[in-house]
Short mmCIF file of N, CA and C in Angstrom, two decimals:
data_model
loop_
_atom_site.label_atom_id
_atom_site.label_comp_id
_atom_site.label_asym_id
_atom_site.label_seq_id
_atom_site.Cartn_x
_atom_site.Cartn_y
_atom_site.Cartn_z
N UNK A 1 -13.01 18.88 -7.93
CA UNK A 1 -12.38 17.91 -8.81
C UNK A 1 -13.13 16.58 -8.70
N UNK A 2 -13.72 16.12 -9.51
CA UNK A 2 -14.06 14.84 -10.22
C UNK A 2 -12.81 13.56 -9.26
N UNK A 3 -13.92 12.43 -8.81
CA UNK A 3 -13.33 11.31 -8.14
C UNK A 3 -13.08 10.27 -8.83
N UNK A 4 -12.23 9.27 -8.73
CA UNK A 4 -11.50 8.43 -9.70
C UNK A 4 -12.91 7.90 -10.72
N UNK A 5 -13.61 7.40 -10.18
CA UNK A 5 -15.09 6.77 -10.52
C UNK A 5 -16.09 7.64 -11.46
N UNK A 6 -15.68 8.91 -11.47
CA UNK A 6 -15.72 10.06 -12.45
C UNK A 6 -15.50 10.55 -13.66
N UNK A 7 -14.21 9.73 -13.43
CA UNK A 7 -12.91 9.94 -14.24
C UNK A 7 -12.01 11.17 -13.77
N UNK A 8 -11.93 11.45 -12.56
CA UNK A 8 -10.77 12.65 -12.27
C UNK A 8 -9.34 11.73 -12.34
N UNK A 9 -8.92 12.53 -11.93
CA UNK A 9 -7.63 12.24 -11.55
C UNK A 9 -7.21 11.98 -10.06
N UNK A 10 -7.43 12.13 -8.80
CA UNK A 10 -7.77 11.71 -7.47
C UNK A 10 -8.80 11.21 -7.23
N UNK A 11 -8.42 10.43 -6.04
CA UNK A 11 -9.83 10.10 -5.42
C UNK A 11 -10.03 10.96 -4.62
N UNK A 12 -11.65 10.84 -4.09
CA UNK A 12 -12.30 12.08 -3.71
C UNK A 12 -12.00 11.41 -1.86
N UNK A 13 -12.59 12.36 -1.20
CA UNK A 13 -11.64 12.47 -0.15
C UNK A 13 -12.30 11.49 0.53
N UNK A 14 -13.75 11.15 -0.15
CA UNK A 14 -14.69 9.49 0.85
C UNK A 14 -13.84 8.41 0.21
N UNK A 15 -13.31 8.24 -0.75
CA UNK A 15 -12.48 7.09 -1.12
C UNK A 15 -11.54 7.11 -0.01
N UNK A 16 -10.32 8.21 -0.08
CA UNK A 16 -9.54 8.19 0.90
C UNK A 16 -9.24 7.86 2.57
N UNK A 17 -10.78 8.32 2.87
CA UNK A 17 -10.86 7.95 4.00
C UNK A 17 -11.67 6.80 4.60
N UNK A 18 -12.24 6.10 3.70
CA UNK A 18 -13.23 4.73 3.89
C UNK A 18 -13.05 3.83 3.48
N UNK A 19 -11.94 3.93 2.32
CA UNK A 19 -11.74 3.00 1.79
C UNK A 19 -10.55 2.33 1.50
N UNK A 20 -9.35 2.00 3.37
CA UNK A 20 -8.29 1.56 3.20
C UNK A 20 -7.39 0.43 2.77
N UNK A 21 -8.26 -0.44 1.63
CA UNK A 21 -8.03 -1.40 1.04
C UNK A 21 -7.73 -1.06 -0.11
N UNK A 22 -7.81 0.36 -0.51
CA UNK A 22 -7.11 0.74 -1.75
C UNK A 22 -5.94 1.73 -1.24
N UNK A 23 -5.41 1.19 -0.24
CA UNK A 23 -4.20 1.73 -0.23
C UNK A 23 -3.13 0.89 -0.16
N UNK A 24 -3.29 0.01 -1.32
CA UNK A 24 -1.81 -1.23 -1.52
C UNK A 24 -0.91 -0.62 -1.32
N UNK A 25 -0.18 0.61 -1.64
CA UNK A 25 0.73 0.70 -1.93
C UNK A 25 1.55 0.68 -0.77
N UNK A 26 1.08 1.70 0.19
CA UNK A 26 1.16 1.69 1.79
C UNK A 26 1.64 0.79 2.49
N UNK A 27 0.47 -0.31 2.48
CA UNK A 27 0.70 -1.59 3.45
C UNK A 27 1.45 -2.59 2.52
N UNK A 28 1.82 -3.16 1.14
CA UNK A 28 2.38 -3.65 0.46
C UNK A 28 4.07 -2.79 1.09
N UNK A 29 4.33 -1.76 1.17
CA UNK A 29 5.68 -1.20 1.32
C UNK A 29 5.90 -1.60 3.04
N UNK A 30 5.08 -1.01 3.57
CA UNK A 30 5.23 -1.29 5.01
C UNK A 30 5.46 -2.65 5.39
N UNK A 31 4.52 -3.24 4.72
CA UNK A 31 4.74 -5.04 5.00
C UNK A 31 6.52 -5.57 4.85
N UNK A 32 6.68 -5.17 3.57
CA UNK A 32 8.39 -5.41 2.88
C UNK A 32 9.18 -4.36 3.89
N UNK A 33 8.94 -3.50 4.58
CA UNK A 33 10.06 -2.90 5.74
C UNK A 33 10.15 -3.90 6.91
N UNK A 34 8.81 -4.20 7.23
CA UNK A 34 8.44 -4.77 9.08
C UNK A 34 9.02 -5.92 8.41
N UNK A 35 9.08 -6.74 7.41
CA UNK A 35 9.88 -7.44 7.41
C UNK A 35 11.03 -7.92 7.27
N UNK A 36 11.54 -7.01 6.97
CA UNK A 36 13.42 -6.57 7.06
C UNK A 36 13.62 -6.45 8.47
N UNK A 37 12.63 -5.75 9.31
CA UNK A 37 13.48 -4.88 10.50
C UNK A 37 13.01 -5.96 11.52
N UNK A 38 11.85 -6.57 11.66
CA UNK A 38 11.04 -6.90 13.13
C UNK A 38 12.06 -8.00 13.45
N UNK A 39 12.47 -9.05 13.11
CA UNK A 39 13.82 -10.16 13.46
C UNK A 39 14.12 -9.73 14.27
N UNK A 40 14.68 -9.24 14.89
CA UNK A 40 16.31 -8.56 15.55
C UNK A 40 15.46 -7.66 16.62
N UNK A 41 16.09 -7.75 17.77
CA UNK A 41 16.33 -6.56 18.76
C UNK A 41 17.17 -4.95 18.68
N UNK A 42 16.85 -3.99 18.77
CA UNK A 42 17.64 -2.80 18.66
C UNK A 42 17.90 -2.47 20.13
N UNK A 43 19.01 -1.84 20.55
CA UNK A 43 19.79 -1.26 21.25
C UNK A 43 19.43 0.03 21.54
N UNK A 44 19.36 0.42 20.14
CA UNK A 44 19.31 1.93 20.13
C UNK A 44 18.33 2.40 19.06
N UNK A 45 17.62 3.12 18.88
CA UNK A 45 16.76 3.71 18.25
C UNK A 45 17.59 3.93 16.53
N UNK A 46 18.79 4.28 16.84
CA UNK A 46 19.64 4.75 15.70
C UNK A 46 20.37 3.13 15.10
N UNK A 47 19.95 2.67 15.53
CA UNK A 47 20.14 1.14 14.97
C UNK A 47 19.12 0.81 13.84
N UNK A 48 17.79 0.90 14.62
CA UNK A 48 16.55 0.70 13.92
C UNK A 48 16.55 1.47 13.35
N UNK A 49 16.85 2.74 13.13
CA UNK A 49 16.65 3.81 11.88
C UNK A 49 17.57 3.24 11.05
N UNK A 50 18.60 2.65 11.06
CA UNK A 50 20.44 2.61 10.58
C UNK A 50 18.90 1.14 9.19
N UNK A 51 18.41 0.55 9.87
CA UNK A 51 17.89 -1.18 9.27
C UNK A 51 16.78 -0.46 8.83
N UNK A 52 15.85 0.67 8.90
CA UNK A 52 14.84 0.71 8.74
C UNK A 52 15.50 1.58 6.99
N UNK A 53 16.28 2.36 7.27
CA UNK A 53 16.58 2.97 5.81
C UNK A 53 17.02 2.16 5.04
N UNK A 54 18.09 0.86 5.24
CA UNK A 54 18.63 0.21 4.91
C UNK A 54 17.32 -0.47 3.55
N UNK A 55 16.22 -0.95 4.52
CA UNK A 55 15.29 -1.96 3.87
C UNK A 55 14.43 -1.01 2.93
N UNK A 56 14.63 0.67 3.01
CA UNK A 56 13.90 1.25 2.13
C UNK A 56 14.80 1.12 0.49
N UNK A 57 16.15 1.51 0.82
CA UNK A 57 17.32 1.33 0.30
C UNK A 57 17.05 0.01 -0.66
N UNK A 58 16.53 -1.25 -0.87
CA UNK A 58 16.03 -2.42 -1.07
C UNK A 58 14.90 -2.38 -1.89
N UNK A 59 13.99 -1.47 -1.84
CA UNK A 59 12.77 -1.36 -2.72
C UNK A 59 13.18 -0.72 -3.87
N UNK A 60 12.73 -1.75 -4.99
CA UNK A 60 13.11 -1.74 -6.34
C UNK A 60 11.53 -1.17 -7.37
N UNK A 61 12.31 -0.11 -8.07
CA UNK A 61 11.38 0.17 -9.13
C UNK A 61 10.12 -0.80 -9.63
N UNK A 62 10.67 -1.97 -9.64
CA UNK A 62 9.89 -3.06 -10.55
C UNK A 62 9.04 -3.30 -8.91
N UNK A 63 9.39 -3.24 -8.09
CA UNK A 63 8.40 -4.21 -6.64
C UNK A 63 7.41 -2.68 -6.28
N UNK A 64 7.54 -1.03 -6.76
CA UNK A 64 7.14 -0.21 -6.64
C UNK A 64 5.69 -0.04 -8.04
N UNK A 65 6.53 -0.13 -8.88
CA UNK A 65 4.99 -0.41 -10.03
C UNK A 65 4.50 -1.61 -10.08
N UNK A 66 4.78 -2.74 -9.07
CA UNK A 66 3.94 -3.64 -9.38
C UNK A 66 2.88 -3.58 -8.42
N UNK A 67 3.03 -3.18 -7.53
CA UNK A 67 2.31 -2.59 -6.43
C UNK A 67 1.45 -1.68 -7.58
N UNK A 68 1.74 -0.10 -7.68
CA UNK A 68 0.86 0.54 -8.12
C UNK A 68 -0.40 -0.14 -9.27
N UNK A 69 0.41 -0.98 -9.62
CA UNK A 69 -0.96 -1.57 -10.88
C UNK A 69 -1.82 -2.58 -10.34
N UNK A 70 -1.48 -2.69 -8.86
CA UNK A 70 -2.31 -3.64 -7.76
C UNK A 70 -3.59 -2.86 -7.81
N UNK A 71 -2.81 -1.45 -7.05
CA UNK A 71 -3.62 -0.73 -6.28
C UNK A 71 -4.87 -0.06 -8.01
N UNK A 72 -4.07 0.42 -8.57
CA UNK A 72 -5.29 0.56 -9.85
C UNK A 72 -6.07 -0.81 -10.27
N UNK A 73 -6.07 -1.89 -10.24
CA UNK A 73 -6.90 -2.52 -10.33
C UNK A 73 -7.84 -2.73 -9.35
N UNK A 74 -7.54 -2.52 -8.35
CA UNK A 74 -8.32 -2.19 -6.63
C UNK A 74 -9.53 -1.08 -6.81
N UNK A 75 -9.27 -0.28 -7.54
CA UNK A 75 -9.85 1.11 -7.86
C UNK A 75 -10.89 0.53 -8.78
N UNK A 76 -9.94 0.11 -9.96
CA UNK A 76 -11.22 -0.40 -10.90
C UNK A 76 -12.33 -1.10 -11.08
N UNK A 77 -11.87 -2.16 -9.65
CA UNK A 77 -13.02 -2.99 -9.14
C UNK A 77 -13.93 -2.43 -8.34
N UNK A 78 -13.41 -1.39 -7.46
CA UNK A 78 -14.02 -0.11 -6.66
C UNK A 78 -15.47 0.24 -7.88
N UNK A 79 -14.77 0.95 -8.78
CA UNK A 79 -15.76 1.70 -9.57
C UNK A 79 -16.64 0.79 -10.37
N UNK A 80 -16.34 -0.53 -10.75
CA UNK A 80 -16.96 -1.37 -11.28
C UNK A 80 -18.21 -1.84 -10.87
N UNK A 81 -17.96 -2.09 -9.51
CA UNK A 81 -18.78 -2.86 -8.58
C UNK A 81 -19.44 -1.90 -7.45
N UNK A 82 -19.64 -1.00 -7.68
CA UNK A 82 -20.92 0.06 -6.85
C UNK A 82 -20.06 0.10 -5.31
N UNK A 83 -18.83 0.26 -5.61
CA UNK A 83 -18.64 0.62 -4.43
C UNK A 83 -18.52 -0.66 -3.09
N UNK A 84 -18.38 -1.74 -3.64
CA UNK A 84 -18.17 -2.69 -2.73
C UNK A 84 -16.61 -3.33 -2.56
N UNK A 85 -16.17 -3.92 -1.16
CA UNK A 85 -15.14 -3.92 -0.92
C UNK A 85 -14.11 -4.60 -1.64
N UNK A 86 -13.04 -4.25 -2.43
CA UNK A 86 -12.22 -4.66 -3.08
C UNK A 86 -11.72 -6.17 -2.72
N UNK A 87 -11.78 -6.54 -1.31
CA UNK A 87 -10.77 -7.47 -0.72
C UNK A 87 -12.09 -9.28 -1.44
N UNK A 88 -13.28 -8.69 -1.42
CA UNK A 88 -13.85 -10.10 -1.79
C UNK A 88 -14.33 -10.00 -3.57
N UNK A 89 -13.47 -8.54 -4.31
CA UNK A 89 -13.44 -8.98 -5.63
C UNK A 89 -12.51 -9.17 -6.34
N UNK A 90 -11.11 -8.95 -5.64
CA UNK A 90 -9.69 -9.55 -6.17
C UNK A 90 -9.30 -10.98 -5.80
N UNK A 91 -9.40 -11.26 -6.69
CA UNK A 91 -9.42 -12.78 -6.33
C UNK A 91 -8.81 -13.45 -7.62
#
């Protein structure tokens, strides 16, 4: 299968693995959890699970595709620019 830069439909598995600055979606979500949960001390493990679902519970459709059209423009600059790192052409 053909890699985004191709025109497939996935990226090919060297995108995936070299290139973790196109994975907004990831660290954009993770960022919005660790920051719901890290405040506070837990007791119990089942506390932090009880706050950690809670803050998934919180992620809204609209904060989920705005992310994704991050991460496709990340890509597009990917394929644009020969493969050089996204983080010094989003700007």
């Amino acid at each position: 299968m053909a890699g985004l830069c191709e025109g497939g439909n996935e990226p090919s598995g060297f995108l995936k693995s070299h290139f973790p600055d196109l994975t907004t979606p990831d660290n954009a979500l993770w960022g919005f959890i660790k920051d719901k949960v890290r405040n506070h001390r837990y007791s119990t493990k089942t506390q932090l699970r009880a706050t950690v679902e809670d803050a998934f519970n919180e992620v809204t459709l609209d904060y989920l595709s705005k992310t994704s059209a991050r991460t496709w423009r990340r890509i597009q600059l990917f394929c644009e620019n020969e493969d050089l790192h996204t983080d010094i052409l989003n700007r």
